[in-house]
Tab-separated table of C-alpha atoms in Angstrom:
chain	number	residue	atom	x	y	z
A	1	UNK	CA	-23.130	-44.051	-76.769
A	2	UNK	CA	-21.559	-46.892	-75.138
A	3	UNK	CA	-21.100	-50.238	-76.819
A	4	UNK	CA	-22.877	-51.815	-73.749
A	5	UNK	CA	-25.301	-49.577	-73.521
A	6	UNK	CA	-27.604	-52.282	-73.070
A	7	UNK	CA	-26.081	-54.151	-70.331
A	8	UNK	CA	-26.746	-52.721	-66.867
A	9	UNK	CA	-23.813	-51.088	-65.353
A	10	UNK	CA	-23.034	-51.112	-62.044
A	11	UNK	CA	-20.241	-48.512	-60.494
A	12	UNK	CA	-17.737	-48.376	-58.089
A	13	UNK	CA	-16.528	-45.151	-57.850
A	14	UNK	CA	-12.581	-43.787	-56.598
A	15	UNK	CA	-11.326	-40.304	-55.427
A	16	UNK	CA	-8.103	-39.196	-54.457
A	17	UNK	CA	-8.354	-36.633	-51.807
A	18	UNK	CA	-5.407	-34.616	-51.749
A	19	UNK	CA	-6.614	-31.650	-50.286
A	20	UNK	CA	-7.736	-29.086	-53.313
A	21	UNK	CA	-11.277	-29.763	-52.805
A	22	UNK	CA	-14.090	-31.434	-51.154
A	23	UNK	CA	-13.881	-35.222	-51.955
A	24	UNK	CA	-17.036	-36.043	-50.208
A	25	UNK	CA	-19.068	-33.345	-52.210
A	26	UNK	CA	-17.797	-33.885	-55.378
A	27	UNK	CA	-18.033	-37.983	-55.094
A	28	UNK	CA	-22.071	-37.114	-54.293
A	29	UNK	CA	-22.268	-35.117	-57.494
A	30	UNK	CA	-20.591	-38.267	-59.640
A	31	UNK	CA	-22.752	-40.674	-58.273
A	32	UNK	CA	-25.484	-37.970	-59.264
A	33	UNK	CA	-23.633	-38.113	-62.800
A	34	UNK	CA	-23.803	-41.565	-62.856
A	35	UNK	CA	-27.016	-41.866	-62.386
A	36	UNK	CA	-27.939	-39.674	-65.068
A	37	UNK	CA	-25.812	-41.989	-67.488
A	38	UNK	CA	-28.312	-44.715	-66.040
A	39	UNK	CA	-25.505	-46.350	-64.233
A	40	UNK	CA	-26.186	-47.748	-60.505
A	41	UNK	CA	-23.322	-46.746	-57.818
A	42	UNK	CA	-22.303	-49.416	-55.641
A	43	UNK	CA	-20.249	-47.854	-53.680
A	44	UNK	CA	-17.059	-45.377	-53.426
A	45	UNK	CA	-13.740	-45.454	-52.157
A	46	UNK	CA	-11.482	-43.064	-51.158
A	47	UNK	CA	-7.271	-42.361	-50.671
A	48	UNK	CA	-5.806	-39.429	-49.384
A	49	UNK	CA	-2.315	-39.019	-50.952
A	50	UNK	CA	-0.429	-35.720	-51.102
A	51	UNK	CA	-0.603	-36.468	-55.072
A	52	UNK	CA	-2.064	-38.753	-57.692
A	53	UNK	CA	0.183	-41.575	-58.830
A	54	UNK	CA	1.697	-41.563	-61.929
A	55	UNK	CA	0.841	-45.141	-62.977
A	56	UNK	CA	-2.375	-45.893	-61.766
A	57	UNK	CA	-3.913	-42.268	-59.662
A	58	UNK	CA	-3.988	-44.506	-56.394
A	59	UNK	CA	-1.689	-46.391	-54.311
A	60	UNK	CA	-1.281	-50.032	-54.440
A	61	UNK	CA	-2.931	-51.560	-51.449
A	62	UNK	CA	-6.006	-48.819	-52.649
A	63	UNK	CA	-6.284	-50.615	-55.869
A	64	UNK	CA	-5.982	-53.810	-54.105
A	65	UNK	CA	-9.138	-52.698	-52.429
A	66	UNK	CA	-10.717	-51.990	-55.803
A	67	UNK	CA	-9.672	-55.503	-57.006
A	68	UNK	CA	-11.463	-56.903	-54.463
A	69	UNK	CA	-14.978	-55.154	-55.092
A	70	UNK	CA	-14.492	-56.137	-58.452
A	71	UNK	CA	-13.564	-60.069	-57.847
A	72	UNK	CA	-17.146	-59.852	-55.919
A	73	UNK	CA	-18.946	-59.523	-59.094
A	74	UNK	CA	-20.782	-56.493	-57.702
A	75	UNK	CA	-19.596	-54.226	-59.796
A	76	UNK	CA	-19.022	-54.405	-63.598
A	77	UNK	CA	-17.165	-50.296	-63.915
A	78	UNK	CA	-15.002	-48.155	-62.197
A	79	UNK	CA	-15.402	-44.542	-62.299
A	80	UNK	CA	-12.808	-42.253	-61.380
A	81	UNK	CA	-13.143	-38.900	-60.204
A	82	UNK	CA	-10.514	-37.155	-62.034
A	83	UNK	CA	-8.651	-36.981	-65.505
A	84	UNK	CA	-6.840	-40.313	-65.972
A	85	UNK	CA	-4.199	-40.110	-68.538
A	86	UNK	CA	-3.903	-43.137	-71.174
A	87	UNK	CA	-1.322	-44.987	-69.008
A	88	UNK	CA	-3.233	-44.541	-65.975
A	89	UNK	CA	-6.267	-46.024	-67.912
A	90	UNK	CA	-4.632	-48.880	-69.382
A	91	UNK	CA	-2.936	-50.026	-65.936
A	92	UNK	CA	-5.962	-49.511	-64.151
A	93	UNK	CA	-8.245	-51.539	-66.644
A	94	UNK	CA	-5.011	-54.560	-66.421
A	95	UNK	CA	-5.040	-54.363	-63.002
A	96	UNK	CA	-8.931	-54.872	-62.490
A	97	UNK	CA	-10.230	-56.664	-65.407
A	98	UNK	CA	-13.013	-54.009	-66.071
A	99	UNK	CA	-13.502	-51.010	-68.011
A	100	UNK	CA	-12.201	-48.075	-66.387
A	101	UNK	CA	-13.834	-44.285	-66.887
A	102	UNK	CA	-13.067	-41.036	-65.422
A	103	UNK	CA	-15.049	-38.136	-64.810
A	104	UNK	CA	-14.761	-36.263	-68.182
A	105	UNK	CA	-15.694	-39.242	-69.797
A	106	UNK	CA	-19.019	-39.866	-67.603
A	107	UNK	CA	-19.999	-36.144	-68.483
A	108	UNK	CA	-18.862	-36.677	-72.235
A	109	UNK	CA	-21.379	-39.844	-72.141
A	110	UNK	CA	-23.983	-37.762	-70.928
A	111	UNK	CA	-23.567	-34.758	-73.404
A	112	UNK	CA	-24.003	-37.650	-75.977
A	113	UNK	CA	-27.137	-38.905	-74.738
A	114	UNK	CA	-28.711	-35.829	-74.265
A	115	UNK	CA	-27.505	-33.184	-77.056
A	116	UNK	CA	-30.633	-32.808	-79.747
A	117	UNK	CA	-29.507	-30.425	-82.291
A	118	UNK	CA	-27.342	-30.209	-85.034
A	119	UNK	CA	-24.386	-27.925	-83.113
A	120	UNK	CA	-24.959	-29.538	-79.847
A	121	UNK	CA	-24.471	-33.073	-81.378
A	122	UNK	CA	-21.031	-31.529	-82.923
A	123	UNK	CA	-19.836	-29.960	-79.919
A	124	UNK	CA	-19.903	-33.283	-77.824
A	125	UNK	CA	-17.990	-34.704	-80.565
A	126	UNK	CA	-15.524	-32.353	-80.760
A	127	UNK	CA	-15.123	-32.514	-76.663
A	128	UNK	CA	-14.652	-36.772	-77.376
A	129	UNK	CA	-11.901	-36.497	-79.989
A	130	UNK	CA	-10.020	-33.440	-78.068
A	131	UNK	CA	-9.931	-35.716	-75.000
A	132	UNK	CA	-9.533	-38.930	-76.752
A	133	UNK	CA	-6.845	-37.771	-79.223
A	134	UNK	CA	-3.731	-37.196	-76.387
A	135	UNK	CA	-5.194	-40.952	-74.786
A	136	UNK	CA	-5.258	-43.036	-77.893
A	137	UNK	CA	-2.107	-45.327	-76.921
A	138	UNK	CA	-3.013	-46.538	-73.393
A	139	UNK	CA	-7.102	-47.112	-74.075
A	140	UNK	CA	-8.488	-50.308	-74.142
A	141	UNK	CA	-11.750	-51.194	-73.203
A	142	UNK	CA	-12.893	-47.457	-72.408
A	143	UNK	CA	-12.067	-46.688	-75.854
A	144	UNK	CA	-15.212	-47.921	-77.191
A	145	UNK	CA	-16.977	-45.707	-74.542
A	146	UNK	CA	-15.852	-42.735	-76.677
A	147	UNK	CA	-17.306	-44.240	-80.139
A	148	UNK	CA	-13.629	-45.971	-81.052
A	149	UNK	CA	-10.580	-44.022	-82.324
A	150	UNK	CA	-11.557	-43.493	-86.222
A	151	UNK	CA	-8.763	-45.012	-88.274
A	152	UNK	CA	-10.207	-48.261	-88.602
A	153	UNK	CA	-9.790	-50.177	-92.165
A	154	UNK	CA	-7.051	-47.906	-92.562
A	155	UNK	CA	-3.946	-49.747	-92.441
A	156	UNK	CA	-4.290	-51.573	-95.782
A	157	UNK	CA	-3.248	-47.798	-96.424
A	158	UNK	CA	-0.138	-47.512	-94.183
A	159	UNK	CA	2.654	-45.583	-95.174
A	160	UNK	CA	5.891	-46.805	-94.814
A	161	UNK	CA	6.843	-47.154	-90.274
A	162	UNK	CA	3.986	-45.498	-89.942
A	163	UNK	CA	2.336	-47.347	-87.171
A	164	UNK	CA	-1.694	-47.576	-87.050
A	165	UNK	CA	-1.681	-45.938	-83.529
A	166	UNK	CA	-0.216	-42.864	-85.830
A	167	UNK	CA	-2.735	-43.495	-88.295
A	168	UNK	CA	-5.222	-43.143	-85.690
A	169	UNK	CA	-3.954	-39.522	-84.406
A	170	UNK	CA	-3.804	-37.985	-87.719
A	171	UNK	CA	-6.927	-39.063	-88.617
A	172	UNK	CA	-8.868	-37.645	-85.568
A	173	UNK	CA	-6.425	-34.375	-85.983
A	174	UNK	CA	-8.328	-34.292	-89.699
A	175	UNK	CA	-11.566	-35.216	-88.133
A	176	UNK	CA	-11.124	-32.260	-85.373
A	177	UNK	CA	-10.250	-29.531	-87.577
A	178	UNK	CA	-13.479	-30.535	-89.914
A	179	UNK	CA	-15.854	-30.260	-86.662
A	180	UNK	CA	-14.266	-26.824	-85.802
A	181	UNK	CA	-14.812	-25.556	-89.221
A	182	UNK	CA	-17.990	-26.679	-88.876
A	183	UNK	CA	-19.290	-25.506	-86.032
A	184	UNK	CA	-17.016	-21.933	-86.816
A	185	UNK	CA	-20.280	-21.818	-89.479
A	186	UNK	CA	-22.875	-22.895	-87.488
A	187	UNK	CA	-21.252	-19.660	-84.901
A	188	UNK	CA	-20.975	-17.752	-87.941
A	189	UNK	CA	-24.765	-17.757	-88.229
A	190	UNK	CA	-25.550	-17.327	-84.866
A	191	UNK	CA	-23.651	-14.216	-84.809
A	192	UNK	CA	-25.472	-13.006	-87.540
A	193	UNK	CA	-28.745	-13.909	-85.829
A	194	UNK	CA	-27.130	-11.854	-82.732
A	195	UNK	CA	-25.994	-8.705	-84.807
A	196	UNK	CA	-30.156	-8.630	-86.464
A	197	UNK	CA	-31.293	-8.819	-82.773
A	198	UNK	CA	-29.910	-6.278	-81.933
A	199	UNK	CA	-30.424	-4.021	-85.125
A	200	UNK	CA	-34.116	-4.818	-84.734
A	201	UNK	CA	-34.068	-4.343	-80.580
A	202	UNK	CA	-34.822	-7.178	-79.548
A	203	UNK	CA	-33.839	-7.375	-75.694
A	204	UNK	CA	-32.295	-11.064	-74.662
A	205	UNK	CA	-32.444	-12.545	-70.980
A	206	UNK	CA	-29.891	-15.375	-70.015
A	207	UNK	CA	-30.660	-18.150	-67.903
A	208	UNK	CA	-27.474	-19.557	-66.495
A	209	UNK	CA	-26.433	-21.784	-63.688
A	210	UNK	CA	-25.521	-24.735	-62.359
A	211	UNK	CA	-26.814	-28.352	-63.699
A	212	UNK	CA	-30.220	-29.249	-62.182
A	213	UNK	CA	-30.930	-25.908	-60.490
A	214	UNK	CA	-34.549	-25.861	-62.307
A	215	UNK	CA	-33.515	-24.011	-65.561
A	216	UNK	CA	-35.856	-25.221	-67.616
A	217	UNK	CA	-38.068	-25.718	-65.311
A	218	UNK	CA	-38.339	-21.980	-64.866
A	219	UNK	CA	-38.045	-21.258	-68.715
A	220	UNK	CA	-41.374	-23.530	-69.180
A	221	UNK	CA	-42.824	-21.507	-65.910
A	222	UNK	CA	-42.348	-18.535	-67.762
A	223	UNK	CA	-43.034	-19.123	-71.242
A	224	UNK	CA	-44.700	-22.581	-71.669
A	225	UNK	CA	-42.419	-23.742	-73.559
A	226	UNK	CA	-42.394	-27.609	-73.258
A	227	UNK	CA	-38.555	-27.823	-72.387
A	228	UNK	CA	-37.462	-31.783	-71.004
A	229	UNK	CA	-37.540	-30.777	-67.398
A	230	UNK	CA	-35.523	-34.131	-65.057
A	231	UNK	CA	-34.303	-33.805	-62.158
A	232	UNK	CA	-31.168	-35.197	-63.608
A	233	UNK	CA	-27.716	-33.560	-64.027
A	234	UNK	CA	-27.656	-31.743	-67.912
A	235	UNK	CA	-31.273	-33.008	-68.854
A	236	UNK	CA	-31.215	-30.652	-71.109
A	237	UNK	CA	-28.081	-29.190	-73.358
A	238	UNK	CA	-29.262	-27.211	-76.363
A	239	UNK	CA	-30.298	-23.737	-76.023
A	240	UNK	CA	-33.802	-22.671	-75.919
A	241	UNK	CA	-35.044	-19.205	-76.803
A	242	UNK	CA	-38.587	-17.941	-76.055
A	243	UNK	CA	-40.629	-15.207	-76.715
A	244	UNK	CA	-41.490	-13.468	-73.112
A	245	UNK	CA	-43.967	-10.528	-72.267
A	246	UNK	CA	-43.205	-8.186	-69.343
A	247	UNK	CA	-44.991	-6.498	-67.255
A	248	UNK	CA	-44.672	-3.244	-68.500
A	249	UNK	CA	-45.578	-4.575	-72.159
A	250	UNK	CA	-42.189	-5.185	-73.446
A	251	UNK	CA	-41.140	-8.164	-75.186
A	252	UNK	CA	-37.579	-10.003	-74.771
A	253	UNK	CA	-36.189	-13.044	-75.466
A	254	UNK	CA	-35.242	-15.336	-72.848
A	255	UNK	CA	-32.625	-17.970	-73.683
A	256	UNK	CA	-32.025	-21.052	-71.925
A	257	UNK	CA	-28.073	-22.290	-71.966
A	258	UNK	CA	-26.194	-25.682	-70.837
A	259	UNK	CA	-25.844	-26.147	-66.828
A	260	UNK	CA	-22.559	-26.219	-65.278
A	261	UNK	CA	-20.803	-28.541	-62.723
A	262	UNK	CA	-17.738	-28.498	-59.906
A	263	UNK	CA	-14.510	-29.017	-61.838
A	264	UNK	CA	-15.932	-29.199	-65.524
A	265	UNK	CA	-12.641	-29.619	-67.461
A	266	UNK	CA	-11.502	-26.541	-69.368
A	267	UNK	CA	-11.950	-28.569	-72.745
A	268	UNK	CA	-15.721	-28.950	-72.386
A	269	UNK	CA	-16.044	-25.250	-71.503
A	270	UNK	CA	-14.348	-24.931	-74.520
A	271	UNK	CA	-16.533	-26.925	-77.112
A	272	UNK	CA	-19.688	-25.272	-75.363
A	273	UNK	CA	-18.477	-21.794	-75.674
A	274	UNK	CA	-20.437	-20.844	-78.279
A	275	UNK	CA	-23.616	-21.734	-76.649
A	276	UNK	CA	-22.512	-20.290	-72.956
A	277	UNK	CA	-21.667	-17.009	-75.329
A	278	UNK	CA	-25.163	-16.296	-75.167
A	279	UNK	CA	-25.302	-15.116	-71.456
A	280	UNK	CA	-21.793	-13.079	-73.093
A	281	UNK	CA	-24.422	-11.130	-75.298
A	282	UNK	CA	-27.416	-10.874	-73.106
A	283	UNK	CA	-28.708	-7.343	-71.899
A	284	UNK	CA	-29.316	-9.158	-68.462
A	285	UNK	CA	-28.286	-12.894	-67.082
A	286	UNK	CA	-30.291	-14.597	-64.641
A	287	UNK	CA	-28.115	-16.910	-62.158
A	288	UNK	CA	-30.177	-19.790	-61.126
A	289	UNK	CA	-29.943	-21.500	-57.664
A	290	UNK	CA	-31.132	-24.509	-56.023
A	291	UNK	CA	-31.668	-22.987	-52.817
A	292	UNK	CA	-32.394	-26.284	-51.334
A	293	UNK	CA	-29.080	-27.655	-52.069
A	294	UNK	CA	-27.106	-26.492	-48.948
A	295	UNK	CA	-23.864	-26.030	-51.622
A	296	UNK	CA	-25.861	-23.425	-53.131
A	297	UNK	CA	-23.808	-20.299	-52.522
A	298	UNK	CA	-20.712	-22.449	-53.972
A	299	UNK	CA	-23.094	-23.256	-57.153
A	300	UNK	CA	-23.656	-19.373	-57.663
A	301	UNK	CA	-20.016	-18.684	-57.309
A	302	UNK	CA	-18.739	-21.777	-60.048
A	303	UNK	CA	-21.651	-19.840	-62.501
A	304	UNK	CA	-19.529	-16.167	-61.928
A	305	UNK	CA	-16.434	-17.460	-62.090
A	306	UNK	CA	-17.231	-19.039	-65.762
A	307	UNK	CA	-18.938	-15.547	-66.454
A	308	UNK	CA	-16.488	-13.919	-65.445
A	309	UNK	CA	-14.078	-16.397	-67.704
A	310	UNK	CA	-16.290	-15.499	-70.801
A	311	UNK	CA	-15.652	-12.033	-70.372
A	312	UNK	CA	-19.414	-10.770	-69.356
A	313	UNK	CA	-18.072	-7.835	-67.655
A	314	UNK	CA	-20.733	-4.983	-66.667
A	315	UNK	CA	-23.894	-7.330	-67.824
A	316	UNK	CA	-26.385	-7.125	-64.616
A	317	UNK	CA	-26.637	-10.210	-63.069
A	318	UNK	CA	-29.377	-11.289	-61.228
A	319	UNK	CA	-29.222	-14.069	-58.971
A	320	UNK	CA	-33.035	-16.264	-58.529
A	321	UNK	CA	-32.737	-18.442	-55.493
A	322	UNK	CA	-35.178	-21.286	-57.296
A	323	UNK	CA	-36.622	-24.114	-55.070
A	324	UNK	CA	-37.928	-22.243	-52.162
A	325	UNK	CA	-40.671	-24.357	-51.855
A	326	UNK	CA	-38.244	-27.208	-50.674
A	327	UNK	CA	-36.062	-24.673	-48.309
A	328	UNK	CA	-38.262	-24.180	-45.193
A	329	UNK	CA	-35.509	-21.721	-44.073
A	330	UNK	CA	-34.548	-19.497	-46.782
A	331	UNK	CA	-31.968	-16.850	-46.369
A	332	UNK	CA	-33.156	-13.270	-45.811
A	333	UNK	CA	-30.424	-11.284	-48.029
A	334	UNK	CA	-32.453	-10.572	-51.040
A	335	UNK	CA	-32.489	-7.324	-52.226
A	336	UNK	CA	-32.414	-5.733	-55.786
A	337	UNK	CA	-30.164	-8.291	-57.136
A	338	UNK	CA	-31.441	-11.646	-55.751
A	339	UNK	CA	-34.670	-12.750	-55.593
A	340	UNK	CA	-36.607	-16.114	-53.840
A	341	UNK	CA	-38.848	-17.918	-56.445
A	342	UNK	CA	-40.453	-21.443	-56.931
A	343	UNK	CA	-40.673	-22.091	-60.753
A	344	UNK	CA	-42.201	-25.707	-60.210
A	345	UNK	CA	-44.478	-23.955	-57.481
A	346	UNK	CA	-44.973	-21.047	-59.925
A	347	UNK	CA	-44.181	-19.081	-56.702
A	348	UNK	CA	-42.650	-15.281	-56.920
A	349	UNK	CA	-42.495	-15.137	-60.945
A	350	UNK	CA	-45.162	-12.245	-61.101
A	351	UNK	CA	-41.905	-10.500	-58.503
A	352	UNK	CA	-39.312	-11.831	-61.100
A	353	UNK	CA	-40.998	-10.285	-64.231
A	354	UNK	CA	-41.336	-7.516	-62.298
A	355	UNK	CA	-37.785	-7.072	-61.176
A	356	UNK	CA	-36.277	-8.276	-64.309
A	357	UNK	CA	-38.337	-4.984	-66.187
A	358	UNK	CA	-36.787	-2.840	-63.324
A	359	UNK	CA	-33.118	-3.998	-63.870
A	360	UNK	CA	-33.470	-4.018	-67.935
A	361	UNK	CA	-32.710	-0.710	-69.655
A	362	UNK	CA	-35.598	1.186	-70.575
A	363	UNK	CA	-36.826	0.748	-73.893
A	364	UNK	CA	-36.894	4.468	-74.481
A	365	UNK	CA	-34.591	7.395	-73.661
A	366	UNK	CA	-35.257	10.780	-73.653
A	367	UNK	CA	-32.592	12.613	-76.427
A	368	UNK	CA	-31.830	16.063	-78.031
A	369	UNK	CA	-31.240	15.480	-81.479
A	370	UNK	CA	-29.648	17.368	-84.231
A	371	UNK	CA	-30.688	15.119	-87.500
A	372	UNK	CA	-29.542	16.573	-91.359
A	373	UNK	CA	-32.320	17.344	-94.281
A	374	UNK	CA	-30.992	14.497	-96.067
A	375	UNK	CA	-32.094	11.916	-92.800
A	376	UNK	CA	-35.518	12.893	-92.754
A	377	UNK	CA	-36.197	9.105	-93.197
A	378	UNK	CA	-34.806	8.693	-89.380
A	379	UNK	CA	-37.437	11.390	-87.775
A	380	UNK	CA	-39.884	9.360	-89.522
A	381	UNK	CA	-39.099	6.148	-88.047
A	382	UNK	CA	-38.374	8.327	-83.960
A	383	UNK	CA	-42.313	9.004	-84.630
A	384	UNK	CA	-43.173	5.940	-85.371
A	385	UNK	CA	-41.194	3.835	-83.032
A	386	UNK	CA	-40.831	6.497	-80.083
A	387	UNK	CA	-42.541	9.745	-79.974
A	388	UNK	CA	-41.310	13.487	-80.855
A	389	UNK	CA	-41.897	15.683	-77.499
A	390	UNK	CA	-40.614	19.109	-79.360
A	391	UNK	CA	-39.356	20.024	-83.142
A	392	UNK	CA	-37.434	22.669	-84.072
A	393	UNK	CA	-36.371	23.404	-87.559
A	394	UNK	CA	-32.509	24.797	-87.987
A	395	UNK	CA	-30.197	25.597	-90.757
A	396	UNK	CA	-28.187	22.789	-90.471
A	397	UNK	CA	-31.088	20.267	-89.856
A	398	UNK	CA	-33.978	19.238	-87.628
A	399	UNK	CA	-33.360	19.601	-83.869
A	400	UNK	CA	-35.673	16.927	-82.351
A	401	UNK	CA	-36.723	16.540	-78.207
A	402	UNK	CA	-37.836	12.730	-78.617
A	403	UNK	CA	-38.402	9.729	-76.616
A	404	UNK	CA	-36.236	7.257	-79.308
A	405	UNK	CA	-36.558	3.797	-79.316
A	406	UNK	CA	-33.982	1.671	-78.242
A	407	UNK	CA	-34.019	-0.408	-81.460
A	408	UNK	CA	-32.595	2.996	-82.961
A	409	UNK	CA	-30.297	3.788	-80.709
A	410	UNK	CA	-27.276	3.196	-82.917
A	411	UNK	CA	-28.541	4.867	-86.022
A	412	UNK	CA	-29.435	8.478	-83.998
A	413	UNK	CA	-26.042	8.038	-82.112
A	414	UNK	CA	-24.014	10.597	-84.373
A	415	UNK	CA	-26.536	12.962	-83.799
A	416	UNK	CA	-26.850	13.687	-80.229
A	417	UNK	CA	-26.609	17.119	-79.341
């Protein structure tokens, strides 16, 4: 959390537009960030420049500009739309007289205010001392915006020319390799919880997409299950799992993982891998839209290219075109792997249950079987599980016809005929 949390914060925000992307669009989506950290945007400014300058991002006369909105009292913050290295920060904050932030740091603000459980809580922190740790010597007044640079009381304890900014560094190095070892456990145990899934069968869904697409909206649509639905950028950043009937009587889990935005530094993919590792796992990953948002297509493609990033390979992916209810227009290419639903509307999930049962591998498959004497433990569990179509006995063993389970899959394997 902030330190001035309490005051009211009121934002100017800066861009650089040098071409690699669309400054307009992305400034929208950090005023949409900003609101979410409950700060008001004033206005925004931007420069285009072939590159960012090395001292303070923007050019002189730009930051002039800035001065200026700032000597109006109108604004108490300046948010920047791109990484600002230490020296950039500490010029910038000289220059204007005001705290200076950059995008990361918004999102890193956010994460903090909205991650619930214990391995959410420690990913955010890991995410604020990885970016922190390389900015320590040029941060002044955004420094506290990150929850300070640890170290402090420490210098009574200085070694000889060792300087406290030093102090500082190794002490967040220490403090970094402690949350990874942490949270290495906490993945430790998920994996585990993965692995008994699937010994016992269990069949997992994905939800993943962009922030604010109606994730959770659709999870509670689905499955009732009281998720903190805003329509606010990464309401919601802990995973969710819940229990969820189809319509042909099976029973999967569907999981509910962090949203994404444009440009979300490699860093904080990083600290949330473990959580985005759940689509990695799933038998089938929905890709949420806002249909309504007319960057939609754009959203969809940032969610494959982080799939694709994770390594999710041959997983079906079905895209769900959410919010149709606000789209009076919606496109007409849906087929087998996109579909047009309103979770808030409660529109087109009967189609969705329905389609996600079609793409999901069938529960059963039909197998010849050649299973030794000494397994007859296995043909009792294919008759309880599955069912045994023909049986024929054989000198080496039991040759089965069976519809097997798909729980069992792994244990009949070496005996497929």
């Amino acid at each position: 959390m902030y330190e001035n949390a309490q005051q009211e914060e009121f934002a100017l925000l800066v861009a650089v537009d040098t071409g690699d992307y669309d400054v307009e669009i992305s400034l929208a989506e950090l005023a949409q960030l900003a609101d979410t950290a409950e700060i008001a945007t004033v206005a925004w400014v931007t420069q285009k420049r072939a590159d960012y300058d090395k001292s303070t991002c923007i050019g002189s006369g730009k930051l002039e500009e800035i001065k200026a909105y700032v000597d109006t009292g109108e604004v108490n913050l300046v948010i920047f739309d791109h990484e600002l290295s230490a020296t950039q920060i500490r010029n910038l904050e000289k220059a204007c007289g005001v705290a200076v932030i950059d995008r990361t740091m918004l999102i890193l603000d956010i994460f903090a205010q909205h991650a619930r459980t214990r391995e959410g809580r420690l990913q955010v922190e890991l995410a604020q001392h990885r970016y922190l740790l390389p900015r320590l010597a040029g941060m002044g007044e955004s420094l506290s915006r990150l929850g300070g640079g640890g170290g402090g009381g420490a210098g009574a304890r200085r070694g000889k020319g060792e300087t406290k900014l030093e102090l500082n560094r190794r002490h967040i190095r220490r403090h970094i390799r402690n949350l990874e070892e942490q949270l290495e456990k906490l993945e430790s145990r998920r994996e585990l919880l993965r692995k008994r899934r699937k010994k016992d069968g269990v069949t997992t869904v994905a939800i993943v997409g962009y922030t604010n697409v109606g994730k959770s909206t659709l999870l509670n649509a689905l499955t009732d299950a009281g998720v903190l639905a805003e329509d606010k950028l990464f309401a919601t950043l802990d995973p969710t799992a819940r229990s969820l009937t189809l319509p042909d009587g099976r029973t999967v889990m569907l999981i509910d993982t962090v949203g994404l935005v444009r440009r979300l530094p490699h860093h904080l993919v990083e600290a949330f891998k473990s959580t985005l590792e759940e689509a990695l796992y799933a038998d089938l990953i929905l890709n949420v839209c806002d249909i309504s948002n007319p960057e939609y297509t754009e959203q969809a493609e940032v969610t494959n290219r982080l799939l694709e990033d994770l390594g999710v390979g041959d997983t079906i992916v079905l895209t769900v075109l959410n919010k149709a209810d606000q789209n009076p227009s919606p496109p007409l290419t849906v087929g087998k792997q996109t579909i047009l639903i309103s979770a808030r509307e409660k529109t087109g999930l009967e189609q969705l249950l329905e389609r996600i049962a079609m793409l999901l591998e069938p529960s059963q498959k039909r197998m010849r079987l050649l299973i030794p004497y000494e397994k007859g433990a296995l043909i009792a569990k294919i008759r309880e599980e599955g069912k045994v179509l023909e049986q024929e006995y054989r000198e080496d063993g039991t040759e089965l016809d069976a519809l097997v389970d798909r729980k069992l899959f792994d244990a009949v394997h070496p005996y497929v005929l």
